[in-house]
PDB file of C-alpha atoms and ligand atoms in Angstrom:
ATOM      1  CA  MET P  30     -27.401  20.179 -13.374  1.00 90.00           C
ATOM      2  CA  LYS P  31     -23.917  20.756 -14.817  1.00 95.00           C
ATOM      3  CA  SER P  32     -22.263  18.469 -17.365  1.00 96.00           C
ATOM      4  CA  ILE P  33     -18.577  17.808 -16.974  1.00 97.00           C
ATOM      5  CA  LYS P  34     -16.399  16.731 -19.874  1.00 97.00           C
ATOM      6  CA  ARG P  35     -14.211  13.663 -19.534  1.00 98.00           C
ATOM      7  CA  GLU P  36     -11.198  15.344 -21.094  1.00 98.00           C
ATOM      8  CA  GLY P  37     -11.287  18.186 -18.575  1.00 98.00           C
ATOM      9  CA  LEU P  38     -11.423  15.789 -15.666  1.00 98.00           C
ATOM     10  CA  VAL P  39      -8.553  13.652 -17.008  1.00 98.00           C
ATOM     11  CA  ASP P  40      -6.431  16.787 -17.472  1.00 98.00           C
ATOM     12  CA  LEU P  41      -7.242  18.029 -13.983  1.00 98.00           C
ATOM     13  CA  VAL P  42      -6.199  14.737 -12.392  1.00 98.00           C
ATOM     14  CA  ALA P  43      -2.994  14.692 -14.455  1.00 98.00           C
ATOM     15  CA  SER P  44      -2.080  18.226 -13.394  1.00 98.00           C
ATOM     16  CA  LEU P  45      -2.804  17.469  -9.734  1.00 98.00           C
ATOM     17  CA  CYS P  46      -0.555  14.381  -9.828  1.00 98.00           C
ATOM     18  CA  ILE P  47       2.283  16.510 -11.210  1.00 98.00           C
ATOM     19  CA  LYS P  48       1.711  19.448  -8.853  1.00 98.00           C
ATOM     20  CA  ALA P  49       1.500  17.207  -5.785  1.00 98.00           C
ATOM     21  CA  ASN P  50       4.822  15.576  -6.638  1.00 98.00           C
ATOM     22  CA  LEU P  51       6.630  18.864  -7.316  1.00 98.00           C
ATOM     23  CA  VAL P  52       5.245  21.387  -4.822  1.00 98.00           C
ATOM     24  CA  LEU P  53       4.739  20.722  -1.123  1.00 98.00           C
ATOM     25  CA  PRO P  54       1.607  22.290   0.400  1.00 98.00           C
ATOM     26  CA  LYS P  55       2.153  25.611   2.235  1.00 98.00           C
ATOM     27  CA  TYR P  56       1.156  23.989   5.512  1.00 97.00           C
ATOM     28  CA  GLN P  57       3.843  21.325   5.196  1.00 98.00           C
ATOM     29  CA  LYS P  58       6.492  23.917   4.321  1.00 98.00           C
ATOM     30  CA  GLU P  59       5.546  25.891   7.438  1.00 98.00           C
ATOM     31  CA  LYS P  60       5.778  22.766   9.569  1.00 98.00           C
ATOM     32  CA  LEU P  61       9.271  22.067   8.247  1.00 98.00           C
ATOM     33  CA  GLU P  62      10.304  25.668   9.063  1.00 98.00           C
ATOM     34  CA  TRP P  63       8.912  25.135  12.566  1.00 98.00           C
ATOM     35  CA  ALA P  64      10.951  21.932  12.830  1.00 98.00           C
ATOM     36  CA  LEU P  65      14.088  23.759  11.721  1.00 98.00           C
ATOM     37  CA  GLU P  66      13.589  26.412  14.397  1.00 98.00           C
ATOM     38  CA  ASN P  67      12.824  23.938  17.154  1.00 97.00           C
ATOM     39  CA  GLU P  68      15.270  21.106  16.432  1.00 98.00           C
ATOM     40  CA  THR P  69      18.090  21.177  18.972  1.00 97.00           C
ATOM     41  CA  SER P  70      20.433  18.541  17.526  1.00 98.00           C
ATOM     42  CA  PRO P  71      22.947  20.053  15.047  1.00 98.00           C
ATOM     43  CA  LEU P  72      22.713  16.981  12.818  1.00 98.00           C
ATOM     44  CA  GLY P  73      18.907  17.076  12.999  1.00 98.00           C
ATOM     45  CA  LYS P  74      18.916  20.765  12.029  1.00 98.00           C
ATOM     46  CA  LYS P  75      21.210  20.022   9.094  1.00 98.00           C
ATOM     47  CA  LEU P  76      18.944  17.220   7.890  1.00 98.00           C
ATOM     48  CA  ILE P  77      15.834  19.407   8.079  1.00 98.00           C
ATOM     49  CA  SER P  78      17.696  22.121   6.117  1.00 98.00           C
ATOM     50  CA  GLN P  79      18.434  19.530   3.448  1.00 98.00           C
ATOM     51  CA  ILE P  80      14.788  18.439   3.353  1.00 98.00           C
ATOM     52  CA  ILE P  81      13.797  22.105   2.868  1.00 98.00           C
ATOM     53  CA  GLU P  82      16.452  22.648   0.216  1.00 98.00           C
ATOM     54  CA  ASN P  83      15.280  19.484  -1.551  1.00 98.00           C
ATOM     55  CA  TYR P  84      11.654  20.619  -1.859  1.00 98.00           C
ATOM     56  CA  LYS P  85      12.809  24.049  -3.072  1.00 98.00           C
ATOM     57  CA  ILE P  86      14.931  22.424  -5.791  1.00 98.00           C
ATOM     58  CA  ALA P  87      11.980  20.223  -6.799  1.00 98.00           C
ATOM     59  CA  GLU P  88       9.729  23.250  -7.163  1.00 97.00           C
ATOM     60  CA  LYS P  89      12.318  25.191  -9.160  1.00 97.00           C
ATOM     61  CA  THR P  90      13.500  22.444 -11.488  1.00 97.00           C
ATOM     62  CA  GLY P  91      10.329  20.424 -12.004  1.00 96.00           C
ATOM     63  CA  LEU P  92      11.925  17.292 -10.569  1.00 96.00           C
ATOM     64  CA  ALA P  93       9.926  15.177  -8.123  1.00 98.00           C
ATOM     65  CA  ILE P  94      10.339  15.872  -4.388  1.00 98.00           C
ATOM     66  CA  CYS P  95      11.113  12.170  -3.881  1.00 98.00           C
ATOM     67  CA  GLN P  96      12.029   9.282  -6.172  1.00 97.00           C
ATOM     68  CA  ASP P  97       9.074   7.413  -4.655  1.00 98.00           C
ATOM     69  CA  CYS P  98       6.257   9.316  -6.355  1.00 98.00           C
ATOM     70  CA  GLY P  99       3.758   7.258  -4.422  1.00 98.00           C
ATOM     71  CA  LEU P 100       0.536   5.416  -4.936  1.00 98.00           C
ATOM     72  CA  ALA P 101      -2.024   8.010  -6.065  1.00 98.00           C
ATOM     73  CA  VAL P 102      -4.676   8.213  -3.362  1.00 98.00           C
ATOM     74  CA  VAL P 103      -7.524  10.356  -4.688  1.00 98.00           C
ATOM     75  CA  PHE P 104     -10.283  11.901  -2.604  1.00 98.00           C
ATOM     76  CA  LEU P 105     -13.242  12.609  -4.868  1.00 98.00           C
ATOM     77  CA  GLU P 106     -16.042  14.922  -3.784  1.00 98.00           C
ATOM     78  CA  ALA P 107     -18.806  14.703  -6.353  1.00 98.00           C
ATOM     79  CA  GLY P 108     -21.554  17.327  -6.308  1.00 98.00           C
ATOM     80  CA  ARG P 109     -25.033  15.819  -6.567  1.00 97.00           C
ATOM     81  CA  ASP P 110     -25.918  18.306  -9.358  1.00 97.00           C
ATOM     82  CA  VAL P 111     -23.153  17.100 -11.666  1.00 97.00           C
ATOM     83  CA  HIS P 112     -24.025  15.090 -14.753  1.00 96.00           C
ATOM     84  CA  LEU P 113     -21.476  12.662 -16.156  1.00 97.00           C
ATOM     85  CA  ASP P 114     -21.830  10.591 -19.309  1.00 96.00           C
ATOM     86  CA  PHE P 115     -18.616   8.634 -18.663  1.00 98.00           C
ATOM     87  CA  ASP P 116     -17.120   6.351 -16.021  1.00 98.00           C
ATOM     88  CA  ILE P 117     -15.466   8.752 -13.586  1.00 98.00           C
ATOM     89  CA  TYR P 118     -13.261   6.054 -12.049  1.00 98.00           C
ATOM     90  CA  GLU P 119     -11.827   5.141 -15.455  1.00 98.00           C
ATOM     91  CA  ALA P 120     -11.285   8.853 -16.167  1.00 98.00           C
ATOM     92  CA  ILE P 121      -9.405   9.341 -12.882  1.00 98.00           C
ATOM     93  CA  LYS P 122      -7.294   6.295 -13.688  1.00 98.00           C
ATOM     94  CA  ASP P 123      -6.465   7.755 -17.122  1.00 98.00           C
ATOM     95  CA  GLY P 124      -5.624  11.090 -15.493  1.00 98.00           C
ATOM     96  CA  VAL P 125      -3.195   9.428 -13.083  1.00 98.00           C
ATOM     97  CA  ALA P 126      -1.517   7.531 -15.937  1.00 98.00           C
ATOM     98  CA  LYS P 127      -1.236  10.752 -17.964  1.00 98.00           C
ATOM     99  CA  GLY P 128       0.133  12.786 -15.060  1.00 98.00           C
ATOM    100  CA  TYR P 129       2.745  10.218 -14.077  1.00 98.00           C
ATOM    101  CA  SER P 130       3.881   9.829 -17.671  1.00 98.00           C
ATOM    102  CA  GLU P 131       3.970  13.541 -18.590  1.00 98.00           C
ATOM    103  CA  GLY P 132       5.493  14.532 -15.246  1.00 98.00           C
ATOM    104  CA  HIS P 133       8.225  11.860 -15.534  1.00 97.00           C
ATOM    105  CA  LEU P 134       7.105  10.520 -12.162  1.00 98.00           C
ATOM    106  CA  ARG P 135       8.185   7.034 -11.150  1.00 98.00           C
ATOM    107  CA  PRO P 136       5.438   4.460 -11.621  1.00 98.00           C
ATOM    108  CA  SER P 137       5.364   2.373  -8.440  1.00 97.00           C
ATOM    109  CA  VAL P 138       2.224   0.290  -8.781  1.00 98.00           C
ATOM    110  CA  LEU P 139       2.184  -3.471  -9.325  1.00 98.00           C
ATOM    111  CA  HIS P 140      -0.458  -5.654 -10.946  1.00 97.00           C
ATOM    112  CA  SER P 141      -0.686  -7.606  -7.705  1.00 96.00           C
ATOM    113  CA  CYS P 142       1.176  -8.238  -4.464  1.00 95.00           C
ATOM    114  CA  VAL P 143       1.907 -11.729  -5.718  1.00 96.00           C
ATOM    115  CA  ASP P 144       3.170 -11.398  -9.298  1.00 93.00           C
ATOM    116  CA  ARG P 145       4.825  -8.006  -8.562  1.00 96.00           C
ATOM    117  CA  THR P 146       5.041  -6.802 -12.175  1.00 97.00           C
ATOM    118  CA  ASN P 147       4.786  -3.034 -12.663  1.00 97.00           C
ATOM    119  CA  THR P 148       1.649  -1.733 -14.426  1.00 98.00           C
ATOM    120  CA  LYS P 149       3.898   1.110 -15.702  1.00 97.00           C
ATOM    121  CA  THR P 150       1.013   3.613 -15.427  1.00 98.00           C
ATOM    122  CA  ASN P 151       0.993   4.046 -11.643  1.00 98.00           C
ATOM    123  CA  THR P 152      -2.563   2.730 -11.732  1.00 98.00           C
ATOM    124  CA  PRO P 153      -4.864   1.543 -10.323  1.00 97.00           C
ATOM    125  CA  ALA P 154      -5.263   4.588  -8.093  1.00 98.00           C
ATOM    126  CA  ILE P 155      -7.039   4.391  -4.755  1.00 98.00           C
ATOM    127  CA  ILE P 156     -10.230   6.462  -4.980  1.00 98.00           C
ATOM    128  CA  HIS P 157     -12.438   7.481  -2.045  1.00 98.00           C
ATOM    129  CA  THR P 158     -15.761   9.052  -3.004  1.00 98.00           C
ATOM    130  CA  GLN P 159     -18.059  11.382  -1.143  1.00 98.00           C
ATOM    131  CA  ILE P 160     -21.289  12.810  -2.542  1.00 98.00           C
ATOM    132  CA  VAL P 161     -21.700  16.461  -1.588  1.00 98.00           C
ATOM    133  CA  ASP P 162     -23.998  19.401  -2.367  1.00 98.00           C
ATOM    134  CA  GLY P 163     -23.398  21.506  -5.465  1.00 97.00           C
ATOM    135  CA  ASP P 164     -22.437  21.170  -9.110  1.00 97.00           C
ATOM    136  CA  LYS P 165     -18.691  20.708  -8.867  1.00 97.00           C
ATOM    137  CA  ILE P 166     -16.221  17.895  -8.611  1.00 98.00           C
ATOM    138  CA  THR P 167     -13.369  18.468  -6.175  1.00 98.00           C
ATOM    139  CA  LEU P 168     -10.343  16.204  -6.278  1.00 98.00           C
ATOM    140  CA  THR P 169      -7.465  15.893  -3.842  1.00 98.00           C
ATOM    141  CA  VAL P 170      -4.537  13.803  -5.021  1.00 98.00           C
ATOM    142  CA  THR P 171      -2.231  12.679  -2.241  1.00 98.00           C
ATOM    143  CA  PRO P 172       0.629  10.472  -3.443  1.00 98.00           C
ATOM    144  CA  LYS P 173       1.546   8.024  -0.657  1.00 98.00           C
ATOM    145  CA  GLY P 174       5.042   6.649  -0.418  1.00 97.00           C
ATOM    146  CA  GLY P 175       5.605   2.974   0.332  1.00 97.00           C
ATOM    147  CA  GLY P 176       8.055   3.562   3.178  1.00 97.00           C
ATOM    148  CA  SER P 177       5.652   5.536   5.321  1.00 97.00           C
ATOM    149  CA  GLU P 178       2.667   3.382   4.399  1.00 98.00           C
ATOM    150  CA  ASN P 179       4.622   0.337   5.606  1.00 98.00           C
ATOM    151  CA  ALA P 180       5.064   2.084   8.955  1.00 98.00           C
ATOM    152  CA  SER P 181       1.306   2.313   9.494  1.00 98.00           C
ATOM    153  CA  ARG P 182      -0.620  -0.045  11.784  1.00 98.00           C
ATOM    154  CA  LEU P 183      -4.143  -0.971  12.829  1.00 98.00           C
ATOM    155  CA  ALA P 184      -5.392  -2.582  16.036  1.00 98.00           C
ATOM    156  CA  MET P 185      -8.703  -3.837  17.317  1.00 98.00           C
ATOM    157  CA  LEU P 186      -8.224  -2.816  20.936  1.00 98.00           C
ATOM    158  CA  LYS P 187     -10.385  -4.032  23.786  1.00 98.00           C
ATOM    159  CA  PRO P 188     -12.948  -1.409  24.855  1.00 98.00           C
ATOM    160  CA  TYR P 189     -11.684  -1.488  28.460  1.00 98.00           C
ATOM    161  CA  GLU P 190      -8.300  -0.169  27.259  1.00 98.00           C
ATOM    162  CA  GLY P 191      -9.946   3.236  26.839  1.00 97.00           C
ATOM    163  CA  LYS P 192      -8.247   6.443  25.765  1.00 97.00           C
ATOM    164  CA  GLN P 193      -4.941   5.404  27.337  1.00 98.00           C
ATOM    165  CA  GLY P 194      -4.957   2.241  25.213  1.00 98.00           C
ATOM    166  CA  ILE P 195      -5.258   4.356  22.068  1.00 98.00           C
ATOM    167  CA  VAL P 196      -2.464   6.716  23.135  1.00 98.00           C
ATOM    168  CA  ASP P 197      -0.173   3.787  24.033  1.00 98.00           C
ATOM    169  CA  PHE P 198      -0.833   2.035  20.718  1.00 98.00           C
ATOM    170  CA  VAL P 199      -0.132   5.183  18.697  1.00 98.00           C
ATOM    171  CA  VAL P 200       3.085   6.004  20.546  1.00 98.00           C
ATOM    172  CA  LYS P 201       4.280   2.381  20.285  1.00 98.00           C
ATOM    173  CA  THR P 202       3.572   2.420  16.543  1.00 98.00           C
ATOM    174  CA  VAL P 203       5.481   5.669  16.075  1.00 98.00           C
ATOM    175  CA  ARG P 204       8.392   4.467  18.250  1.00 98.00           C
ATOM    176  CA  GLU P 205       8.743   1.141  16.410  1.00 98.00           C
ATOM    177  CA  ASN P 206       8.093   2.340  12.863  1.00 98.00           C
ATOM    178  CA  GLY P 207       8.609   6.105  12.718  1.00 97.00           C
ATOM    179  CA  PRO P 208      12.406   5.980  12.285  1.00 98.00           C
ATOM    180  CA  SER P 209      12.077   4.085   8.992  1.00 97.00           C
ATOM    181  CA  ALA P 210       9.311   6.310   7.614  1.00 98.00           C
ATOM    182  CA  CYS P 211      11.523   9.260   6.547  1.00 98.00           C
ATOM    183  CA  PRO P 212      10.936  11.453   9.611  1.00 98.00           C
ATOM    184  CA  PRO P 213       9.966  14.010  10.704  1.00 98.00           C
ATOM    185  CA  VAL P 214       6.612  12.376  10.092  1.00 98.00           C
ATOM    186  CA  THR P 215       2.982  13.364  10.420  1.00 98.00           C
ATOM    187  CA  VAL P 216       0.723  10.965  12.291  1.00 98.00           C
ATOM    188  CA  GLY P 217      -2.866  10.441  11.155  1.00 98.00           C
ATOM    189  CA  ILE P 218      -5.068   8.622  13.649  1.00 98.00           C
ATOM    190  CA  GLY P 219      -8.525   7.216  13.100  1.00 98.00           C
ATOM    191  CA  PHE P 220     -10.588   5.535  15.751  1.00 98.00           C
ATOM    192  CA  GLY P 221     -14.089   4.149  15.821  1.00 98.00           C
ATOM    193  CA  GLY P 222     -16.231   2.655  13.071  1.00 98.00           C
ATOM    194  CA  THR P 223     -15.156  -0.681  11.686  1.00 98.00           C
ATOM    195  CA  ILE P 224     -11.788  -2.044  10.611  1.00 98.00           C
ATOM    196  CA  GLU P 225     -11.982  -0.348   7.182  1.00 98.00           C
ATOM    197  CA  GLU P 226     -13.596   2.857   8.434  1.00 98.00           C
ATOM    198  CA  CYS P 227     -10.906   3.636  11.015  1.00 98.00           C
ATOM    199  CA  ALA P 228      -8.172   3.036   8.406  1.00 98.00           C
ATOM    200  CA  LEU P 229      -9.840   5.542   6.083  1.00 98.00           C
ATOM    201  CA  LEU P 230     -10.229   8.049   8.926  1.00 98.00           C
ATOM    202  CA  ALA P 231      -6.505   7.776   9.676  1.00 98.00           C
ATOM    203  CA  LYS P 232      -5.688   8.458   6.018  1.00 98.00           C
ATOM    204  CA  LYS P 233      -8.121  11.412   5.891  1.00 98.00           C
ATOM    205  CA  ALA P 234      -6.637  12.771   9.132  1.00 98.00           C
ATOM    206  CA  LEU P 235      -3.362  13.240   7.243  1.00 98.00           C
ATOM    207  CA  LEU P 236      -5.086  15.875   5.085  1.00 98.00           C
ATOM    208  CA  ALA P 237      -5.980  18.035   8.110  1.00 97.00           C
ATOM    209  CA  GLU P 238      -4.167  21.335   8.547  1.00 97.00           C
ATOM    210  CA  ASN P 239      -5.703  22.500  11.814  1.00 97.00           C
ATOM    211  CA  ARG P 240      -6.223  21.176  15.336  1.00 97.00           C
ATOM    212  CA  SER P 241      -9.358  19.118  15.840  1.00 97.00           C
ATOM    213  CA  GLU P 242     -11.922  21.102  17.855  1.00 96.00           C
ATOM    214  CA  GLU P 243     -13.007  18.005  19.755  1.00 96.00           C
ATOM    215  CA  LEU P 244      -9.750  16.072  20.026  1.00 98.00           C
ATOM    216  CA  GLY P 245      -7.147  18.856  19.898  1.00 98.00           C
ATOM    217  CA  ASP P 246      -5.880  18.169  23.425  1.00 98.00           C
ATOM    218  CA  MET P 247      -5.355  14.510  22.616  1.00 98.00           C
ATOM    219  CA  GLU P 248      -3.514  15.486  19.405  1.00 98.00           C
ATOM    220  CA  LYS P 249      -1.192  17.768  21.392  1.00 98.00           C
ATOM    221  CA  GLU P 250      -0.618  15.112  24.069  1.00 98.00           C
ATOM    222  CA  ILE P 251       0.365  12.487  21.470  1.00 98.00           C
ATOM    223  CA  LEU P 252       2.568  14.990  19.610  1.00 98.00           C
ATOM    224  CA  GLU P 253       4.491  15.730  22.791  1.00 98.00           C
ATOM    225  CA  LEU P 254       4.852  12.036  23.705  1.00 98.00           C
ATOM    226  CA  CYS P 255       6.100  11.220  20.187  1.00 98.00           C
ATOM    227  CA  ASN P 256       8.582  14.081  20.237  1.00 98.00           C
ATOM    228  CA  ASN P 257      10.004  12.693  23.487  1.00 98.00           C
ATOM    229  CA  LEU P 258      10.961   9.506  21.616  1.00 98.00           C
ATOM    230  CA  GLY P 259      14.124  11.149  20.293  1.00 98.00           C
ATOM    231  CA  PHE P 260      14.601   9.356  16.969  1.00 98.00           C
ATOM    232  CA  GLY P 261      14.498  12.765  15.231  1.00 98.00           C
ATOM    233  CA  PRO P 262      14.982  13.763  11.584  1.00 98.00           C
ATOM    234  CA  ALA P 263      15.868  10.805   9.325  1.00 98.00           C
ATOM    235  CA  GLY P 264      15.847   8.628  12.472  1.00 98.00           C
ATOM    236  CA  LEU P 265      19.345   9.828  13.366  1.00 98.00           C
ATOM    237  CA  GLY P 266      18.449  11.405  16.704  1.00 98.00           C
ATOM    238  CA  GLY P 267      16.913  14.717  17.615  1.00 98.00           C
ATOM    239  CA  LYS P 268      13.960  16.481  19.139  1.00 97.00           C
ATOM    240  CA  ILE P 269      11.583  16.743  16.181  1.00 98.00           C
ATOM    241  CA  SER P 270      10.480  13.248  15.201  1.00 98.00           C
ATOM    242  CA  VAL P 271       6.896  14.245  14.464  1.00 98.00           C
ATOM    243  CA  LEU P 272       5.655  17.438  12.796  1.00 98.00           C
ATOM    244  CA  ASP P 273       2.035  17.038  13.775  1.00 98.00           C
ATOM    245  CA  VAL P 274      -0.706  14.652  14.866  1.00 98.00           C
ATOM    246  CA  HIS P 275      -4.254  14.715  13.534  1.00 98.00           C
ATOM    247  CA  ILE P 276      -7.196  12.631  14.691  1.00 98.00           C
ATOM    248  CA  LEU P 277     -10.569  11.785  13.176  1.00 98.00           C
ATOM    249  CA  SER P 278     -13.061   9.651  15.053  1.00 98.00           C
ATOM    250  CA  THR P 279     -16.528   8.243  14.670  1.00 98.00           C
ATOM    251  CA  GLY P 280     -18.905   6.075  16.691  1.00 98.00           C
ATOM    252  CA  CYS P 281     -18.276   2.364  17.112  1.00 97.00           C
ATOM    253  CA  HIS P 282     -19.926  -0.854  18.263  1.00 98.00           C
ATOM    254  CA  ILE P 283     -20.138  -1.363  22.053  1.00 98.00           C
ATOM    255  CA  ALA P 284     -17.851  -4.388  21.809  1.00 98.00           C
ATOM    256  CA  THR P 285     -15.093  -2.820  19.696  1.00 98.00           C
ATOM    257  CA  MET P 286     -12.375  -0.161  19.726  1.00 98.00           C
ATOM    258  CA  PRO P 287     -10.702  -0.012  16.305  1.00 98.00           C
ATOM    259  CA  VAL P 288      -7.659   2.280  16.005  1.00 98.00           C
ATOM    260  CA  ALA P 289      -5.574   2.993  12.903  1.00 98.00           C
ATOM    261  CA  VAL P 290      -2.328   4.907  12.663  1.00 98.00           C
ATOM    262  CA  ASN P 291      -1.322   6.165   9.217  1.00 98.00           C
ATOM    263  CA  ILE P 292       2.174   7.587   9.143  1.00 98.00           C
ATOM    264  CA  GLN P 293       3.181  10.173   6.558  1.00 98.00           C
ATOM    265  CA  CYS P 294       6.795  11.000   5.735  1.00 98.00           C
ATOM    266  CA  HIS P 295       8.293  14.496   5.451  1.00 98.00           C
ATOM    267  CA  ALA P 296       7.238  14.450   1.757  1.00 98.00           C
ATOM    268  CA  ALA P 297       3.596  14.976   2.760  1.00 98.00           C
ATOM    269  CA  ARG P 298       2.248  15.694  -0.704  1.00 98.00           C
ATOM    270  CA  LYS P 299      -1.217  16.720  -1.773  1.00 98.00           C
ATOM    271  CA  ALA P 300      -2.863  18.916  -4.385  1.00 98.00           C
ATOM    272  CA  THR P 301      -6.509  19.902  -4.695  1.00 98.00           C
ATOM    273  CA  GLY P 302      -8.474  21.208  -7.655  1.00 98.00           C
ATOM    274  CA  GLU P 303     -12.043  21.435  -8.853  1.00 98.00           C
ATOM    275  CA  ILE P 304     -13.963  21.339 -12.086  1.00 98.00           C
TER     276      ILE P 304
HETATM  277  S1  SF4 I 406       8.658   7.423   2.734  1.00 84.07           S
HETATM  278 FE1  SF4 I 406       8.308   9.430   1.718  1.00 84.07          FE
HETATM  279  S2  SF4 I 406      10.274  10.525   1.690  1.00 84.07           S
HETATM  280 FE2  SF4 I 406      10.642   8.344   2.187  1.00 84.07          FE
HETATM  281  S3  SF4 I 406      11.151   7.396   0.206  1.00 84.07           S
HETATM  282 FE3  SF4 I 406       8.940   7.101   0.553  1.00 84.07          FE
HETATM  283  S4  SF4 I 406       7.935   8.886  -0.386  1.00 84.07           S
HETATM  284 FE4  SF4 I 406      10.102   9.370  -0.221  1.00 84.07          FE
END
């Protein structure tokens, strides 16, 4: 059993919030380079160059990649051999507040959808917990911008619609909403489970960096269909509208076929650390 100190965890969360907002993951940088090579429209190429230049400036100067520093979505993997004598959710919340304040990151969270006053701490964060083996806590902070979150959709399809129904729903969602989600986007898809489970799978799918072993062909098929839509970088026309597609699925009830599409903008930020 390992004891973890509250202060260390708060500091880790704070540093991950700052890192995620300043430094794009290697995978995302490589995807943007791929987009630059493969974009055929001159304007599209220019826009991707600017996106690349922007993240390089952010990394060099310590300024955020985007003015929308996102809602802090935190994936928490808690080892079963960890001992805590504090409320970990409160500690994560304090870490997010610290990171957003010290990193001069824009607080974008409201007390409620109705009163719409800013909490000024970028909290509450959204925290998803998984209990795992071991004596460590692993945290992934993935700030999610409002523009791309607004472009996301969920449907309870009819089971008879089958795989084609899922593909059609995803492509329709990307066609209708992708242009306003700061493309080139990444598409996270979750299907199966219940209404809340498939939404979480779609969000988790955005963290993937490799092809799914089981659903890789479907990912490639949807990627190609989406890149035939032609809205391109910044929605101003071009070949590369979507950088990648990732799918996670689970079993579902015989009478249901839940599908969620979570769209991520070109500022696909995440940072992982452990304590
Ligand atoms: S959708 Fe992404 S790139 Fe666009 S404003 Fe929001 S965070 Fe920034």
